[in-house]
Amino acid sequence: MAASFIPDFRLMWYLDELKKNEFVQFKQLLKQETVQRGLQPIPWAQVKKARRQDLASLMTQRYGEQPAWALALCIFPKIHRKDLCDKASRESAANAYRAHIQKKLISMWSRGAFTEIPGCFDQSLTCEEHESLEEYFTPRVPRRPRTVVLRALQRMGKTRFLMKVMLAWSDGTLYRDKFSFIFYLCCRELKQLRVTSLAGLMSRERPDDSVPLADMVAQPERILFIIDSLEELQCTLTEPESELCRDWREERSVKTVLSSLLRRRILPESALLLAAMPMRPEALESKLDHPNMQELKCFQDSHVKQYFCCSFEDRGRALAAFSSVRNNEHLFTMCHVPLLCWMVCTSLKQEMERGRDLAATCCRSTSVFLSFMFQAFTPKGATRPSQQGQGLLKALCSLAAEGMWTDTWVFGEEELRRNGIADTDTPTLLDLRLLRKYSESGSSYSFIHACMQEFCAAMYYLLDSPRDHPSRAVMPIEALLLTYFRKDRASWVFLGCFLFGLLHESEQQRLDALLGMQRSRELAPQLLGCLRILAEIEDPEDQVEFLLLFYALFEVQSDAFASRLMSSLREAHFPLRERPDLAVAAYCLKYCSSLRELTVSVPEIFPEERGPDPMSSRTLLWWRQICSVLTANEHLQKLRVVDSVLGKWTLLILCCQLRQSTCPVQRLELKDSGLSTMDCTALASMLATNRKLTLLDLSDNKLAEGVSTLCAALRHPDCTLQTLVMAGCQICEHFCPHLSEVLLSNANLSHLDLSRNSLMDEGVAQLCEALRQPTCSLQTLW
């Protein structure tokens, strides 16, 4: 299929390359060449008047596609166009490479084909995806973006989407005229390498040496590097220039080679398509050369609903199941990955057949995974797994735990046997859709999804003791929690979350009934003690990923447990990148009764603000609950909302809480929060009524004309503000009279920062005049 689009048009494209006189010579030599080969010539009258497209059609109809092409290749050198033969040779090799990539990808895709719904959810790109991908590398003015970053959460379908991109390229429907070669570099696999070169990385994808690497890199603008899961290598892109490679054949560490490629020190003309988790997208963006930053949305909300309707035979049941899942934002987000959506649908269909309450099952993602696991190991007609099934379940969980601690996601037969999975067990695990073949040879395997491996690893700690594990790499549960919540391993995404979810009372009851286990009840005190240590450490911002902690507590769904842990927390610092983050933060912050400092960053995750009734949206409801901590917590003194995009309604909700007399916040920082002139009205209203705020930092917001509105509130005799920072707020000399009036009338304001604003000499003179007046209380002016 990879070359299927070529023969029909290739001859016409090549004839288009000929100049007018060359085309005339081609026709004359065509007449001679057919006679010499004993072929029936095309009537000269037709050849003589034929245009390029017509001649290609005449030759193909008379001689067939391949013979006509062979004739053209014989004639090109005779009219001094051997370059066209060379080009054809390169294209032939490129087509062979396409065919190789396509064969490999189709084989890989087929291992997960059970999740597909033909004609609806399969390996094809949607029209919207196709248009977006073409646009990403379309020339723009003044420069052409050659680096595209697709930002998506871990485990949310990045790899599957990239496979669809490569399949579309291999069959000629995407980037046909842009890229001759695509190289897929998976950082999860590459981090196993110690030393390599870009040549070595490229050679991993080549079937043979039919296309020399030197020929490929001779046209670097025709190469696209697809780099998957960049966060796995933890590349900071901060290496000194002296350490970077300049030669694609130079051997260095994998990090150095990739950093050299990304920072355009090797093959700078090549195109880059990165898929990465948006931990700090602004940091990544600053290190790359004019990147085109895009959000990856593999599965839209409507697609999830459609998938449910296609999966369930009864539409009513489908909508009931979808409604239950929709109420859990974390689980619903997981369903945006087709494979996980299939798993959830499969689990819920069987839960329905057993008469279980779907609402209870869908309260926690862990519950859905546990249901899927036990349904897989429970024989038809039975109520619990057999002894043999329990043994195989424990062996599978043992394998998963070893993989998490050794950072292994692909397992050989030796690893399977070491953990108790016999050769005869492997077909069973494949049929149960718990494992899948990783390679065509069948000698290596992986879990159907990394989330499944994380869930099984969490289950291991409830089924067995790590002291008895065959691998010394598997550590005790205390070490697991410290490693997870400190984010020491980038690949551990849901492990701690699943572990805590399994401690929920209903899950403990199911484990006890199905396996006769009591170990889960012994673990709860251990986990609580470990988490209390984390919550009470000094400088928690540098040592704890608060969102991971929040997700774990959200899975437990125990008010008493959350209260005992969070009541001692004094500081919390976390970003809110996705809708589930808002939900879990809203749940956990209400238990932080001793919180003194809160820092959040909020990117643009409030699309409902543009709807007809924005205040009724889920995201704004969660945001309101988060902001309610400002009045519910009497100890909270400092609030920082930084590097954010606060829209009209999000700011109004925040200011509404800050206006309340019960709000104890004294220091408010809204640096670089996307505020504009229009937002100053809400801020001014808050300043006019708040009697406790002493510091306000509005740096790096485009306030401009809104400064006059703020100044009106600052002149209020009851304004308690002592420090005001408006550095880099696009304030010009025209607003200095308003600021001067504030200096003369506000007796509390002692520190004012107006740095990085174009005040001009005129504006500075006006401020200086105010400073000379005896009624001015200002002590510091920047």
mmCIF file with all atom_site columns, N, CA, C and O in Angstrom, residues 576-592:
data_model
loop_
_atom_site.group_PDB
_atom_site.id
_atom_site.type_symbol
_atom_site.label_atom_id
_atom_site.label_alt_id
_atom_site.label_comp_id
_atom_site.label_asym_id
_atom_site.label_entity_id
_atom_site.label_seq_id
_atom_site.pdbx_PDB_ins_code
_atom_site.Cartn_x
_atom_site.Cartn_y
_atom_site.Cartn_z
_atom_site.occupancy
_atom_site.B_iso_or_equiv
_atom_site.pdbx_formal_charge
_atom_site.auth_seq_id
_atom_site.auth_comp_id
_atom_site.auth_asym_id
_atom_site.auth_atom_id
_atom_site.pdbx_PDB_model_num
ATOM 1  N N  . LEU A 1 576 ? -2.957  23.405 37.989 1.00 0.00 ? 576 LEU A N  1
ATOM 2  C CA . LEU A 1 576 ? -4.250  22.832 37.597 1.00 0.00 ? 576 LEU A CA 1
ATOM 3  C C  . LEU A 1 576 ? -4.296  22.841 36.075 1.00 0.00 ? 576 LEU A C  1
ATOM 4  O O  . LEU A 1 576 ? -4.630  23.849 35.453 1.00 0.00 ? 576 LEU A O  1
ATOM 5  N N  . ARG A 1 577 ? -3.932  21.695 35.469 1.00 0.00 ? 577 ARG A N  1
ATOM 6  C CA . ARG A 1 577 ? -3.775  21.658 34.016 1.00 0.00 ? 577 ARG A CA 1
ATOM 7  C C  . ARG A 1 577 ? -5.006  21.118 33.294 1.00 0.00 ? 577 ARG A C  1
ATOM 8  O O  . ARG A 1 577 ? -5.266  21.457 32.159 1.00 0.00 ? 577 ARG A O  1
ATOM 9  N N  . GLU A 1 578 ? -5.732  20.213 33.954 1.00 0.00 ? 578 GLU A N  1
ATOM 10 C CA . GLU A 1 578 ? -6.868  19.553 33.321 1.00 0.00 ? 578 GLU A CA 1
ATOM 11 C C  . GLU A 1 578 ? -8.071  19.583 34.252 1.00 0.00 ? 578 GLU A C  1
ATOM 12 O O  . GLU A 1 578 ? -7.953  19.827 35.458 1.00 0.00 ? 578 GLU A O  1
ATOM 13 N N  . ARG A 1 579 ? -9.230  19.293 33.690 1.00 0.00 ? 579 ARG A N  1
ATOM 14 C CA . ARG A 1 579 ? -10.460 19.310 34.487 1.00 0.00 ? 579 ARG A CA 1
ATOM 15 C C  . ARG A 1 579 ? -10.409 18.380 35.698 1.00 0.00 ? 579 ARG A C  1
ATOM 16 O O  . ARG A 1 579 ? -10.861 18.764 36.788 1.00 0.00 ? 579 ARG A O  1
ATOM 17 N N  . PRO A 1 580 ? -9.854  17.169 35.586 1.00 0.00 ? 580 PRO A N  1
ATOM 18 C CA . PRO A 1 580 ? -9.785  16.308 36.779 1.00 0.00 ? 580 PRO A CA 1
ATOM 19 C C  . PRO A 1 580 ? -8.969  16.932 37.911 1.00 0.00 ? 580 PRO A C  1
ATOM 20 O O  . PRO A 1 580 ? -9.256  16.696 39.083 1.00 0.00 ? 580 PRO A O  1
ATOM 21 N N  . ASP A 1 581 ? -7.955  17.728 37.554 1.00 0.00 ? 581 ASP A N  1
ATOM 22 C CA . ASP A 1 581 ? -7.156  18.393 38.590 1.00 0.00 ? 581 ASP A CA 1
ATOM 23 C C  . ASP A 1 581 ? -8.035  19.307 39.443 1.00 0.00 ? 581 ASP A C  1
ATOM 24 O O  . ASP A 1 581 ? -7.879  19.378 40.668 1.00 0.00 ? 581 ASP A O  1
ATOM 25 N N  . LEU A 1 582 ? -8.941  20.016 38.799 1.00 0.00 ? 582 LEU A N  1
ATOM 26 C CA . LEU A 1 582 ? -9.853  20.896 39.530 1.00 0.00 ? 582 LEU A CA 1
ATOM 27 C C  . LEU A 1 582 ? -10.729 20.108 40.479 1.00 0.00 ? 582 LEU A C  1
ATOM 28 O O  . LEU A 1 582 ? -10.956 20.500 41.627 1.00 0.00 ? 582 LEU A O  1
ATOM 29 N N  . ALA A 1 583 ? -11.232 18.966 40.002 1.00 0.00 ? 583 ALA A N  1
ATOM 30 C CA . ALA A 1 583 ? -12.148 18.157 40.817 1.00 0.00 ? 583 ALA A CA 1
ATOM 31 C C  . ALA A 1 583 ? -11.458 17.627 42.072 1.00 0.00 ? 583 ALA A C  1
ATOM 32 O O  . ALA A 1 583 ? -12.008 17.718 43.178 1.00 0.00 ? 583 ALA A O  1
ATOM 33 N N  . VAL A 1 584 ? -10.250 17.077 41.914 1.00 0.00 ? 584 VAL A N  1
ATOM 34 C CA . VAL A 1 584 ? -9.578  16.480 43.074 1.00 0.00 ? 584 VAL A CA 1
ATOM 35 C C  . VAL A 1 584 ? -9.066  17.566 44.024 1.00 0.00 ? 584 VAL A C  1
ATOM 36 O O  . VAL A 1 584 ? -9.067  17.381 45.242 1.00 0.00 ? 584 VAL A O  1
ATOM 37 N N  . ALA A 1 585 ? -8.623  18.715 43.483 1.00 0.00 ? 585 ALA A N  1
ATOM 38 C CA . ALA A 1 585 ? -8.175  19.805 44.344 1.00 0.00 ? 585 ALA A CA 1
ATOM 39 C C  . ALA A 1 585 ? -9.336  20.361 45.155 1.00 0.00 ? 585 ALA A C  1
ATOM 40 O O  . ALA A 1 585 ? -9.196  20.667 46.355 1.00 0.00 ? 585 ALA A O  1
ATOM 41 N N  . ALA A 1 586 ? -10.501 20.499 44.518 1.00 0.00 ? 586 ALA A N  1
ATOM 42 C CA . ALA A 1 586 ? -11.686 20.987 45.222 1.00 0.00 ? 586 ALA A CA 1
ATOM 43 C C  . ALA A 1 586 ? -12.068 20.034 46.357 1.00 0.00 ? 586 ALA A C  1
ATOM 44 O O  . ALA A 1 586 ? -12.486 20.475 47.442 1.00 0.00 ? 586 ALA A O  1
ATOM 45 N N  . TYR A 1 587 ? -11.896 18.738 46.116 1.00 0.00 ? 587 TYR A N  1
ATOM 46 C CA . TYR A 1 587 ? -12.234 17.746 47.145 1.00 0.00 ? 587 TYR A CA 1
ATOM 47 C C  . TYR A 1 587 ? -11.275 17.828 48.329 1.00 0.00 ? 587 TYR A C  1
ATOM 48 O O  . TYR A 1 587 ? -11.692 17.789 49.497 1.00 0.00 ? 587 TYR A O  1
ATOM 49 N N  . CYS A 1 588 ? -9.979  17.936 48.058 1.00 0.00 ? 588 CYS A N  1
ATOM 50 C CA . CYS A 1 588 ? -8.971  17.833 49.120 1.00 0.00 ? 588 CYS A CA 1
ATOM 51 C C  . CYS A 1 588 ? -8.765  19.124 49.902 1.00 0.00 ? 588 CYS A C  1
ATOM 52 O O  . CYS A 1 588 ? -8.506  19.090 51.117 1.00 0.00 ? 588 CYS A O  1
ATOM 53 N N  . LEU A 1 589 ? -8.857  20.269 49.248 1.00 0.00 ? 589 LEU A N  1
ATOM 54 C CA . LEU A 1 589 ? -8.548  21.531 49.938 1.00 0.00 ? 589 LEU A CA 1
ATOM 55 C C  . LEU A 1 589 ? -9.506  21.824 51.089 1.00 0.00 ? 589 LEU A C  1
ATOM 56 O O  . LEU A 1 589 ? -9.130  22.523 52.045 1.00 0.00 ? 589 LEU A O  1
ATOM 57 N N  . LYS A 1 590 ? -10.701 21.281 51.020 1.00 0.00 ? 590 LYS A N  1
ATOM 58 C CA . LYS A 1 590 ? -11.656 21.571 52.102 1.00 0.00 ? 590 LYS A CA 1
ATOM 59 C C  . LYS A 1 590 ? -11.238 20.921 53.421 1.00 0.00 ? 590 LYS A C  1
ATOM 60 O O  . LYS A 1 590 ? -11.748 21.294 54.487 1.00 0.00 ? 590 LYS A O  1
ATOM 61 N N  . TYR A 1 591 ? -10.289 19.985 53.348 1.00 0.00 ? 591 TYR A N  1
ATOM 62 C CA . TYR A 1 591 ? -9.811  19.337 54.576 1.00 0.00 ? 591 TYR A CA 1
ATOM 63 C C  . TYR A 1 591 ? -8.524  19.980 55.104 1.00 0.00 ? 591 TYR A C  1
ATOM 64 O O  . TYR A 1 591 ? -8.023  19.574 56.137 1.00 0.00 ? 591 TYR A O  1
ATOM 65 N N  . CYS A 1 592 ? -7.992  20.975 54.394 1.00 0.00 ? 592 CYS A N  1
ATOM 66 C CA . CYS A 1 592 ? -6.719  21.609 54.785 1.00 0.00 ? 592 CYS A CA 1
ATOM 67 C C  . CYS A 1 592 ? -6.980  22.730 55.783 1.00 0.00 ? 592 CYS A C  1
ATOM 68 O O  . CYS A 1 592 ? -6.829  23.918 55.474 1.00 0.00 ? 592 CYS A O  1
#
